[in-house]
Structure formats: C-alpha cells, structure tokens
Amino acid sequence: METLTSAATSGTSVTKADRRVIKKVAVLGSGVMGSRIALHCANIGLEVTLLDIVPFDLKEEEKSNPKLRNRLVNDALAFALKTNPSPVYNKKVVNRVKTGNFDDNMNLIADADWVIEVVVERLDIKKLVFEKVEKFRKPGTLITSNTSGIPIHLMTEGRSEDFRRHFCGTHFFNPPRYLRLLEIIPTPETDQEVVNFLMNYGDRFLGKTTVLCKDTPAFIANRIGVASIMALFHLVEQMDLTVEEVDKLTGPVLGRPKSATFRTCDVVGLDTLVHVANGLRDNCPNDEKHALFTLPSYVSKMVENKWIGTKAGQGFFKQVKDGGKKQILALNLKTLEYEPSVKVDFPTLKAAKPVEDLRKRTKVLYAGTDKAGEFYRNIFHGNFAYCSNRIPEISDETYRIDQALCTGFGWELGPFETWDALGVAEVTKNMEASGNKPAQWVYDMLAAGFTSFYKTENGKRLFYDIPSKSYKVIPGTESLINLDNIRKTNKVWGNSGTTLFDIGDGVLNLEFHTKMNSIGGEVIEGINKAITIAETEGWKGLVIGNQGANFSAGANVAMIFMLAVEQEWDELYFAIKTFQDTVMRVRYSSIPVVVAPHGMTLGGGCELVLHADKVVAAAESYIGLVEFGIGVIPAGGGTKEYILRASDDYTADGLLVDVLKNRYLGIGMAKVSTSASEAFELGILKQGRDIVVINKDRQIAEAKKAVLELTEGYVKPVQRTDIKVLGRAALGMFYAGANSMFSGGYISEHDKKISEKLGTVMCGGDLSAATEVSEQYLLELERQAFLSLCGEKKTLERMQSLLTSGKILRN
C-alpha cells in the first residue's frame, strides 16, 4: 500500500524534531498492550523488536533452547494476531516484528530509534528494565513508558542525563490500533524537542490524537473518565437505578459508545477500573471529590466474588443459555443476583430519539422532567465542576481534556463541548444551585463577556485561553480542514442529502449527510451538481468526502425495495442507469475527482471509490461490494469495473480466467477489506495511485492536496472500449462452480441463481468467443441482471430482512 508518511508541508520551517527519523522500534513487554503497540508500529511500516522475559518454569534441559526461551513473547504475539477486532491492517505486517527476550536479546535495541517500555505496572520492575536498557541503548534514542499511572519522573532515578533528556511517558489506549488517544507525559528534564517530536509523530504517523499531559495521577483521560464512572457508581445507588437503565441513558443517545457504562466496565475489566480508582484515592488526597474513589459496597463485593467482567464470565452482565438460546442477564445491584434484562423506557429518551443533532439532543436530555432528566443533570453538573477544577492541575487548557475523553473513551462531545452545547451561563447557575460550583476561572470568563469555551472563526476552531482571557486556535489544527468549522461560511450549494463546500485554493468538497450516508436521489443529484459547478465555474477539482462515522453504507435499499415491490421496472431501470451515469461522470469529468473513504464504504460507496481519479483513504476503511447479500449484483459500475481491472491485470488468455475468477469471488463472497491496506490486496485500491492517511483528521486536507497535484496537466480520460471478456470460454467454469457449491450444500438455490447471473455479466454475456467490449456494453449487462434479480421473490425477502432486522437473510 502507499501510505502517507511525509510530515513535511510546503512553506514550513524544518525543526530538529522534524529531522528525527523513526525506522526501528523496540517494544519491551509483550502483554496485551505491548504486543498490540508493537503490531500497530508494524502497521505503519516500522521494523519492530518485541522482547519479554524468559519463562520462569523452564526445566534445566530447556534453558538452552532459544525457541522455549522466547515462548512467552511468541505466544503473546500469536494470541494477539488471533484476537478480534484484529490489531493489524493485514497479516503480512507481522513479518516486520522480530521477537526475543530480555536476557539474550537486549542488544537488539542498540539500533532502535525508539524504545517503548510496556512491562508490568510496578516501579521496581520498570527500573530494572531501564537499567538494562541503558547498557545497550545508543545516545539520543527515544525511551518512553506506557504506564497508565506510575509517576513518570520516578522512573528516571539513577539514569544518565542523556536517558533522562530523551525519556517521557507515552500512554497508548487499548486497543492501540483503534483508540486514537496517545497521552504524552514529559518530566521536568525531558527535552522540549523530544516532546514536540512525539506530539507530531503520534499525530501524523501513528494516527493518534496526541494530548500533552502533566505528570499527575492517571494523567488526563483516566483521571476524568474514572472519576465520571465512580460518580455514576454512587449515583446509581442514590437514584435507585438499574444497570440496564444506566447503560441505556449513557450509550449512543448521549453520544457515547454502544457499550455505555456497565458493559464497558465488563469489557475493560472491573479489576482494572478498581485498580485505577484505588490509585486515585491514595494519590489524590486533596481532590475535592476524594470520596468518589471509595468503592460502593456492591463493587467491592463483585471484586471479592471475582465477578470482574467478560474475562471472568460475568460482571454487571452475564450470558447464559436457556433452551439452547443465549440470554443476557443483568446484575441486580441490591440483591447481587442476576435477572433477565428488562426494556428501559423513559419519556425523556422518547423525546430525544428523533433529534439527530447531538448538541440539540443533549439539551433535550438535560431538560427532561422525569427521572432520566434528573439523572442527566446530576452527571453533567458533577462532571463539569470536576473538570473545571482540574485546570490547571492536570491541564492548562480545556481542549486537552475534551480531546482525551473523546479519543480515549469514545465520547462524541467532551465535557466542555457538552457544557457549551447546553449554554455555559445558564448551566453554571444550575450547577451552583445543585451544590456543584465550578472553578473561579469559569465565573471570570463569563464576567469578561465570554460565553463559550469554543468558537469558530475563519474556518478554524478556537478555544478560550484562561491566562490571556482570549480565544486562540487549537494548536495542531492549523493545517486541518474540518467541515463543521466552515459549514456556515463556505457553503457553495446544497440539498437535503449533500452540501458542497469551498475548501480553499479552488477546490470543492462534497459532503453526504443522509442516514448512514446512503446513496439515493439527493446524493446522486449532489454529485452531478458538484461536478457541473466545478466544470463550469472554474474550480480546479472536487473532493468527495465527509467526516461522519462512515463514508457510505451504499445504495438506498429501501428505495430499491419499494420500486421492486411495486414493480415500477421503468423507474427502477432509470434509477440504476442514473447512478451508473453518475459514477461514470466521476471518472470521466473534465476536472479531477478525488474520493476520500473512511469507515464503512460499501456497495455504491465502494463503486464511487472504484471510479475516482485518485483515492485518499483513511487507514480504517472497510470497503467492498456487498450487493450479493441482498440478492443482487453490483450495478453501479462495480461489476463492470472488476471486469475492466481483470482485463488490465492479465498477461495471457490462460491467466485471465484466474484473474476473473478472483474478481468474481470478491463479489460473490461480498469481500470487504478490514483496512485500507487490505483494500489494495483485494484490488479495490490501486498501488502507485491511491494513498492511505493514518490520521483521519488529516484526510480532507490530504485529499485537497491530491486534487491540486492532479490539476497540473489534467486531461479528461476517454471511456474504454478495449475490455477483454471471454464469453462461453469462461462461462461454463462459473456455472459449474456455482452448481458444485449448491450441490455441496454451501450455497442456496437462490445464491446459485445470483452466481450464474454474475458469471454471465463477468464473461461479457453468452458470447461465442473472447472479444473486446466497451464499458457501456458491460453497464447494460449489469442493469439487466440487477433488474432481473429484483423481480425474484427471494431477493425481495433478503432486502426486507435487511431493512427490518438489519440482518442478511440466506434463503
């Protein structure tokens, strides 16, 4: 894959930090975090050395066996590779990881540019490891600790000056591939160059939101996050709430992960949470909410019973089998007995459900007049006051706290962003009335006439800087393009499903904002209108990208289902052709079109990717043609494009069958890449043309840069008429394969029918000999096959299943 690896931008000065290059990393400790940090470093192309201890239980005759001496590290790495979700972009990255042990192989760190310590959370053991490191580490090598709570400055006692100057904390969050927070914690002796470098490197190369933290207990994210959870543990008792009620109230409706609170505790492990809480209780005696860190009796009893979550088989929830069916039981916090989960229903939740905008929905939740509303006011008031009082203790700025909670705990809005959404002045009055008075600096801010913690100006997001009593641009965001920041000022055109923005330097960006960014009439209109405006009004090019949860879940299945049920075949034919014409226009417009996929990029979303001049994909892009699952074949140019690429890839007639077969299986098995890297292997992204951006925040800016690069000497492409298809020479193979799979019970009769339709299209139809055809010829075959399958009862059943239950039906 071609990855964005250059941090340089034109016109910027080069600092000492910019000149430091990381090629090799040594990770010391191969536990859950160590193995996964190592694999994420391998994900981005680094050479990695992963070391751990020699097993204690080796027999005398085993102690000279290198394989057995490395058993712990090798077993840990193998286990990590089997976990789901996968810690790697593709299985090949493990080839970049070399394993060894502390006794025999510590010399391997001599050529490492960065050494990351991830051993057990005991200061004495960490110090022993660092003593060994100093014997082999070359001067100037970065050395960091992934500790989640041990004071960073204590670890450097007895170390050399060079070691201390190049040492700091780098706290990754689990799982490192997916959670974007990286806390950077320097000591007073850490060189500023080292801090600057790690802040920049974590952002641009590791894909992280790097948050500078003070060396205080639990740093930022865990200090606030665990305090919030502990406050909630106590509030549950005070308000007589159930675990199901709390998880319903603190999940997606609040812009938090689906696992909400108690399910998250089960996944993370209650023992881990309690460990951090006990550490905060012991190390933060002057915290005004010190009592929060005392465990409620039910939590203490759960730990005593070893009901610590998923790894123990039970926690706040427990899965059992009842008559062969799985059932989820919830813990009754009063009786400490497991009971069947019950449905949660609050009027406030009903009122909030139709409100899509999270900021507006949060106001509805806060204003609720029932028990749910009271709950929200309690947690907001307490959390806001606690966060305001942590400044300047754990951070000098509000935005660092918000960044840490959003990227470490998966909150869509941080505490100060939520406070802004509710109205700072009004909520502050309510907080004071409820006994949750915020810090004095909040009153000073309001008295000075500043009514929010953030504001947007000239397309940039600004934060309220407490010392200067003024707004400043959030550092590190100067070169980013955030569509929310230009929504009110840079709109060029829009309809109900799309918005076209001017993103500067003569480049446009088309954003989708339908449900799941599905592609229907309004999105198709938006794409065509955007290209027309770009072509006729002198724009240099177009980016198709958005900053929602997913790029696009594909075509609007509900619309297709409705037209098929009502047998509106002419209208359905026209809708398919219109989408085909649209993706072809993306490919054959007179201006360059760059597509920027991220997250789910399925069906029609994938077809847009396949027809782009260039793709700038986020590393976490899950791209594929999945139409087979609803009983049809791709008909937005996807099948045509797979045939075209197969034709381009073959070198002899005999090989074309094999290449075509792989493309056929890609559609028939609805293969979806598990990363942008794997999308290259599946032939969705093109080597040498498309690139991957590790940090999604930089994606739109990089896509704009790609448009400007393409603009130089851009020539409108010509539609292809030289696509080689094999006709009957390959058709028999596809039919025989489908029949064999059906006979073996691997696919249903309807799957067999879809497979045969797909095979017919991919062979160019029932042609007597191999020949060359045009793209338009193949698009017509796509349409006819799609329409034919939409007339099948079993296809309609599949569509209905997806629409009503969200599940793929195999009928």
PDB file of N, CA, C and O in Angstrom, residues 601-603 606 622-634 642 661-674 678 682 684 747 751 754-755 758 762 798 808-810:
ATOM      1  N   THR A 601     -17.549   1.625   3.751  1.00  0.00           N
ATOM      2  CA  THR A 601     -17.627   2.154   2.385  1.00  0.00           C
ATOM      3  C   THR A 601     -18.097   0.990   1.521  1.00  0.00           C
ATOM      4  O   THR A 601     -17.300   0.265   0.925  1.00  0.00           O
ATOM      5  N   LEU A 602     -19.398   0.793   1.508  1.00  0.00           N
ATOM      6  CA  LEU A 602     -19.977  -0.438   0.966  1.00  0.00           C
ATOM      7  C   LEU A 602     -20.808  -0.169  -0.283  1.00  0.00           C
ATOM      8  O   LEU A 602     -21.336   0.925  -0.481  1.00  0.00           O
ATOM      9  N   GLY A 603     -20.939  -1.206  -1.131  1.00  0.00           N
ATOM     10  CA  GLY A 603     -21.823  -1.123  -2.285  1.00  0.00           C
ATOM     11  C   GLY A 603     -21.543   0.089  -3.140  1.00  0.00           C
ATOM     12  O   GLY A 603     -20.473   0.252  -3.718  1.00  0.00           O
ATOM     13  N   CYS A 606     -18.418   1.974  -2.393  1.00  0.00           N
ATOM     14  CA  CYS A 606     -17.247   1.320  -2.994  1.00  0.00           C
ATOM     15  C   CYS A 606     -17.175   1.651  -4.479  1.00  0.00           C
ATOM     16  O   CYS A 606     -16.075   1.879  -5.021  1.00  0.00           O
ATOM     17  N   TYR A 622     -13.315   0.275   5.476  1.00  0.00           N
ATOM     18  CA  TYR A 622     -13.808  -1.085   5.277  1.00  0.00           C
ATOM     19  C   TYR A 622     -14.637  -1.080   3.994  1.00  0.00           C
ATOM     20  O   TYR A 622     -15.826  -0.739   4.003  1.00  0.00           O
ATOM     21  N   ILE A 623     -13.963  -1.430   2.891  1.00  0.00           N
ATOM     22  CA  ILE A 623     -14.509  -1.184   1.558  1.00  0.00           C
ATOM     23  C   ILE A 623     -14.829  -2.490   0.859  1.00  0.00           C
ATOM     24  O   ILE A 623     -14.032  -3.435   0.883  1.00  0.00           O
ATOM     25  N   GLY A 624     -16.003  -2.564   0.204  1.00  0.00           N
ATOM     26  CA  GLY A 624     -16.321  -3.763  -0.553  1.00  0.00           C
ATOM     27  C   GLY A 624     -17.668  -3.685  -1.241  1.00  0.00           C
ATOM     28  O   GLY A 624     -18.518  -2.839  -0.927  1.00  0.00           O
ATOM     29  N   LEU A 625     -17.854  -4.588  -2.213  1.00  0.00           N
ATOM     30  CA  LEU A 625     -19.120  -4.725  -2.935  1.00  0.00           C
ATOM     31  C   LEU A 625     -19.922  -5.817  -2.240  1.00  0.00           C
ATOM     32  O   LEU A 625     -19.557  -6.986  -2.285  1.00  0.00           O
ATOM     33  N   VAL A 626     -21.015  -5.443  -1.595  1.00  0.00           N
ATOM     34  CA  VAL A 626     -21.745  -6.373  -0.723  1.00  0.00           C
ATOM     35  C   VAL A 626     -23.156  -6.684  -1.234  1.00  0.00           C
ATOM     36  O   VAL A 626     -23.969  -7.272  -0.509  1.00  0.00           O
ATOM     37  N   GLU A 627     -23.444  -6.335  -2.481  1.00  0.00           N
ATOM     38  CA  GLU A 627     -24.806  -6.462  -3.002  1.00  0.00           C
ATOM     39  C   GLU A 627     -25.317  -7.900  -3.011  1.00  0.00           C
ATOM     40  O   GLU A 627     -26.533  -8.140  -2.936  1.00  0.00           O
ATOM     41  N   PHE A 628     -24.409  -8.857  -3.127  1.00  0.00           N
ATOM     42  CA  PHE A 628     -24.808 -10.263  -3.161  1.00  0.00           C
ATOM     43  C   PHE A 628     -25.676 -10.623  -1.952  1.00  0.00           C
ATOM     44  O   PHE A 628     -26.601 -11.418  -2.051  1.00  0.00           O
ATOM     45  N   GLY A 629     -25.391  -9.987  -0.822  1.00  0.00           N
ATOM     46  CA  GLY A 629     -26.122 -10.284   0.407  1.00  0.00           C
ATOM     47  C   GLY A 629     -27.593  -9.929   0.360  1.00  0.00           C
ATOM     48  O   GLY A 629     -28.391 -10.474   1.125  1.00  0.00           O
ATOM     49  N   ILE A 630     -27.965  -8.999  -0.521  1.00  0.00           N
ATOM     50  CA  ILE A 630     -29.392  -8.668  -0.646  1.00  0.00           C
ATOM     51  C   ILE A 630     -29.975  -9.225  -1.951  1.00  0.00           C
ATOM     52  O   ILE A 630     -31.030  -8.786  -2.397  1.00  0.00           O
ATOM     53  N   GLY A 631     -29.264 -10.174  -2.539  1.00  0.00           N
ATOM     54  CA  GLY A 631     -29.845 -10.909  -3.670  1.00  0.00           C
ATOM     55  C   GLY A 631     -29.640 -10.312  -5.038  1.00  0.00           C
ATOM     56  O   GLY A 631     -30.327 -10.706  -5.986  1.00  0.00           O
ATOM     57  N   VAL A 632     -28.687  -9.364  -5.175  1.00  0.00           N
ATOM     58  CA  VAL A 632     -28.442  -8.751  -6.481  1.00  0.00           C
ATOM     59  C   VAL A 632     -26.932  -8.714  -6.736  1.00  0.00           C
ATOM     60  O   VAL A 632     -26.139  -9.160  -5.902  1.00  0.00           O
ATOM     61  N   ILE A 633     -26.548  -8.182  -7.885  1.00  0.00           N
ATOM     62  CA  ILE A 633     -25.129  -7.968  -8.161  1.00  0.00           C
ATOM     63  C   ILE A 633     -24.862  -6.469  -8.196  1.00  0.00           C
ATOM     64  O   ILE A 633     -25.794  -5.677  -8.350  1.00  0.00           O
ATOM     65  N   PRO A 634     -23.609  -6.038  -8.007  1.00  0.00           N
ATOM     66  CA  PRO A 634     -23.318  -4.605  -8.100  1.00  0.00           C
ATOM     67  C   PRO A 634     -23.709  -4.070  -9.470  1.00  0.00           C
ATOM     68  O   PRO A 634     -23.340  -4.639 -10.498  1.00  0.00           O
ATOM     69  N   TYR A 642     -14.720  -4.310 -12.019  1.00  0.00           N
ATOM     70  CA  TYR A 642     -13.959  -5.517 -11.683  1.00  0.00           C
ATOM     71  C   TYR A 642     -13.547  -6.254 -12.965  1.00  0.00           C
ATOM     72  O   TYR A 642     -12.442  -6.788 -13.055  1.00  0.00           O
ATOM     73  N   LYS A 661     -11.706 -14.999 -12.080  1.00  0.00           N
ATOM     74  CA  LYS A 661     -12.268 -15.821 -11.013  1.00  0.00           C
ATOM     75  C   LYS A 661     -12.092 -15.135  -9.653  1.00  0.00           C
ATOM     76  O   LYS A 661     -13.018 -15.118  -8.831  1.00  0.00           O
ATOM     77  N   ASN A 662     -10.932 -14.552  -9.408  1.00  0.00           N
ATOM     78  CA  ASN A 662     -10.686 -13.859  -8.137  1.00  0.00           C
ATOM     79  C   ASN A 662     -11.623 -12.671  -7.975  1.00  0.00           C
ATOM     80  O   ASN A 662     -12.150 -12.412  -6.891  1.00  0.00           O
ATOM     81  N   ARG A 663     -11.844 -11.939  -9.068  1.00  0.00           N
ATOM     82  CA  ARG A 663     -12.763 -10.802  -9.024  1.00  0.00           C
ATOM     83  C   ARG A 663     -14.203 -11.284  -8.799  1.00  0.00           C
ATOM     84  O   ARG A 663     -14.965 -10.675  -8.049  1.00  0.00           O
ATOM     85  N   TYR A 664     -14.552 -12.362  -9.436  1.00  0.00           N
ATOM     86  CA  TYR A 664     -15.874 -12.966  -9.286  1.00  0.00           C
ATOM     87  C   TYR A 664     -16.117 -13.359  -7.824  1.00  0.00           C
ATOM     88  O   TYR A 664     -17.184 -13.079  -7.260  1.00  0.00           O
ATOM     89  N   LEU A 665     -15.121 -13.977  -7.206  1.00  0.00           N
ATOM     90  CA  LEU A 665     -15.248 -14.389  -5.805  1.00  0.00           C
ATOM     91  C   LEU A 665     -15.319 -13.183  -4.877  1.00  0.00           C
ATOM     92  O   LEU A 665     -15.998 -13.220  -3.846  1.00  0.00           O
ATOM     93  N   GLY A 666     -14.636 -12.108  -5.256  1.00  0.00           N
ATOM     94  CA  GLY A 666     -14.703 -10.895  -4.455  1.00  0.00           C
ATOM     95  C   GLY A 666     -16.115 -10.372  -4.338  1.00  0.00           C
ATOM     96  O   GLY A 666     -16.546  -9.916  -3.275  1.00  0.00           O
ATOM     97  N   ILE A 667     -16.875 -10.455  -5.444  1.00  0.00           N
ATOM     98  CA  ILE A 667     -18.278 -10.019  -5.435  1.00  0.00           C
ATOM     99  C   ILE A 667     -19.162 -11.100  -4.812  1.00  0.00           C
ATOM    100  O   ILE A 667     -20.005 -10.814  -3.953  1.00  0.00           O
ATOM    101  N   GLY A 668     -18.959 -12.353  -5.239  1.00  0.00           N
ATOM    102  CA  GLY A 668     -19.817 -13.438  -4.776  1.00  0.00           C
ATOM    103  C   GLY A 668     -19.714 -13.699  -3.285  1.00  0.00           C
ATOM    104  O   GLY A 668     -20.691 -14.109  -2.645  1.00  0.00           O
ATOM    105  N   MET A 669     -18.540 -13.453  -2.710  1.00  0.00           N
ATOM    106  CA  MET A 669     -18.347 -13.660  -1.272  1.00  0.00           C
ATOM    107  C   MET A 669     -18.504 -12.350  -0.493  1.00  0.00           C
ATOM    108  O   MET A 669     -18.290 -12.324   0.720  1.00  0.00           O
ATOM    109  N   ALA A 670     -18.894 -11.293  -1.197  1.00  0.00           N
ATOM    110  CA  ALA A 670     -19.096  -9.968  -0.579  1.00  0.00           C
ATOM    111  C   ALA A 670     -17.908  -9.580   0.287  1.00  0.00           C
ATOM    112  O   ALA A 670     -18.048  -9.141   1.432  1.00  0.00           O
ATOM    113  N   LYS A 671     -16.708  -9.716  -0.267  1.00  0.00           N
ATOM    114  CA  LYS A 671     -15.497  -9.421   0.493  1.00  0.00           C
ATOM    115  C   LYS A 671     -15.384  -7.931   0.796  1.00  0.00           C
ATOM    116  O   LYS A 671     -15.526  -7.103  -0.092  1.00  0.00           O
ATOM    117  N   VAL A 672     -15.118  -7.629   2.059  1.00  0.00           N
ATOM    118  CA  VAL A 672     -14.940  -6.253   2.498  1.00  0.00           C
ATOM    119  C   VAL A 672     -13.563  -6.153   3.148  1.00  0.00           C
ATOM    120  O   VAL A 672     -13.209  -6.980   3.992  1.00  0.00           O
ATOM    121  N   SER A 673     -12.790  -5.177   2.753  1.00  0.00           N
ATOM    122  CA  SER A 673     -11.449  -5.014   3.334  1.00  0.00           C
ATOM    123  C   SER A 673     -11.567  -4.686   4.815  1.00  0.00           C
ATOM    124  O   SER A 673     -12.463  -3.951   5.233  1.00  0.00           O
ATOM    125  N   THR A 674     -10.677  -5.226   5.612  1.00  0.00           N
ATOM    126  CA  THR A 674     -10.657  -4.925   7.042  1.00  0.00           C
ATOM    127  C   THR A 674      -9.812  -3.691   7.351  1.00  0.00           C
ATOM    128  O   THR A 674      -9.702  -3.280   8.499  1.00  0.00           O
ATOM    129  N   GLU A 678      -5.685  -3.660   3.294  1.00  0.00           N
ATOM    130  CA  GLU A 678      -6.217  -4.869   2.663  1.00  0.00           C
ATOM    131  C   GLU A 678      -6.980  -4.542   1.389  1.00  0.00           C
ATOM    132  O   GLU A 678      -7.082  -5.383   0.489  1.00  0.00           O
ATOM    133  N   LEU A 682      -7.154  -6.590  -2.208  1.00  0.00           N
ATOM    134  CA  LEU A 682      -8.391  -7.014  -2.864  1.00  0.00           C
ATOM    135  C   LEU A 682      -8.561  -6.355  -4.238  1.00  0.00           C
ATOM    136  O   LEU A 682      -9.527  -6.656  -4.942  1.00  0.00           O
ATOM    137  N   ILE A 684      -9.183  -3.214  -4.797  1.00  0.00           N
ATOM    138  CA  ILE A 684     -10.125  -2.090  -4.753  1.00  0.00           C
ATOM    139  C   ILE A 684      -9.357  -0.780  -4.874  1.00  0.00           C
ATOM    140  O   ILE A 684      -9.733   0.117  -5.623  1.00  0.00           O
ATOM    141  N   ILE A 747     -24.184 -23.219  -0.703  1.00  0.00           N
ATOM    142  CA  ILE A 747     -24.996 -22.057  -1.061  1.00  0.00           C
ATOM    143  C   ILE A 747     -26.417 -22.514  -1.349  1.00  0.00           C
ATOM    144  O   ILE A 747     -26.661 -23.695  -1.625  1.00  0.00           O
ATOM    145  N   ASP A 751     -28.756 -18.350  -4.162  1.00  0.00           N
ATOM    146  CA  ASP A 751     -27.350 -17.956  -4.307  1.00  0.00           C
ATOM    147  C   ASP A 751     -26.811 -18.455  -5.649  1.00  0.00           C
ATOM    148  O   ASP A 751     -26.041 -17.759  -6.318  1.00  0.00           O
ATOM    149  N   ILE A 754     -28.011 -16.183  -8.414  1.00  0.00           N
ATOM    150  CA  ILE A 754     -27.271 -14.905  -8.439  1.00  0.00           C
ATOM    151  C   ILE A 754     -25.871 -15.129  -9.001  1.00  0.00           C
ATOM    152  O   ILE A 754     -25.361 -14.324  -9.796  1.00  0.00           O
ATOM    153  N   SER A 755     -25.248 -16.240  -8.573  1.00  0.00           N
ATOM    154  CA  SER A 755     -23.885 -16.553  -9.039  1.00  0.00           C
ATOM    155  C   SER A 755     -23.844 -16.710 -10.552  1.00  0.00           C
ATOM    156  O   SER A 755     -22.901 -16.261 -11.214  1.00  0.00           O
ATOM    157  N   LEU A 758     -24.175 -13.319 -12.164  1.00  0.00           N
ATOM    158  CA  LEU A 758     -22.904 -12.607 -12.028  1.00  0.00           C
ATOM    159  C   LEU A 758     -21.873 -13.147 -13.021  1.00  0.00           C
ATOM    160  O   LEU A 758     -21.172 -12.375 -13.688  1.00  0.00           O
ATOM    161  N   MET A 762     -19.839 -11.151 -15.975  1.00  0.00           N
ATOM    162  CA  MET A 762     -18.379 -11.061 -15.926  1.00  0.00           C
ATOM    163  C   MET A 762     -17.711 -11.698 -17.146  1.00  0.00           C
ATOM    164  O   MET A 762     -16.563 -11.373 -17.470  1.00  0.00           O
ATOM    165  N   ARG A 798     -34.777 -10.911   1.018  1.00  0.00           N
ATOM    166  CA  ARG A 798     -33.472 -10.518   1.565  1.00  0.00           C
ATOM    167  C   ARG A 798     -33.437  -9.018   1.862  1.00  0.00           C
ATOM    168  O   ARG A 798     -32.936  -8.587   2.899  1.00  0.00           O
ATOM    169  N   ILE A 808     -28.631 -10.094   7.327  1.00  0.00           N
ATOM    170  CA  ILE A 808     -28.588 -10.689   5.994  1.00  0.00           C
ATOM    171  C   ILE A 808     -29.290 -12.045   6.040  1.00  0.00           C
ATOM    172  O   ILE A 808     -28.953 -12.909   6.850  1.00  0.00           O
ATOM    173  N   LEU A 809     -30.278 -12.222   5.182  1.00  0.00           N
ATOM    174  CA  LEU A 809     -31.038 -13.470   5.125  1.00  0.00           C
ATOM    175  C   LEU A 809     -30.423 -14.380   4.068  1.00  0.00           C
ATOM    176  O   LEU A 809     -30.168 -13.954   2.941  1.00  0.00           O
ATOM    177  N   ARG A 810     -30.164 -15.621   4.432  1.00  0.00           N
ATOM    178  CA  ARG A 810     -29.682 -16.614   3.467  1.00  0.00           C
ATOM    179  C   ARG A 810     -30.828 -17.563   3.160  1.00  0.00           C
ATOM    180  O   ARG A 810     -31.088 -18.505   3.909  1.00  0.00           O
TER     181      ARG A 810
END
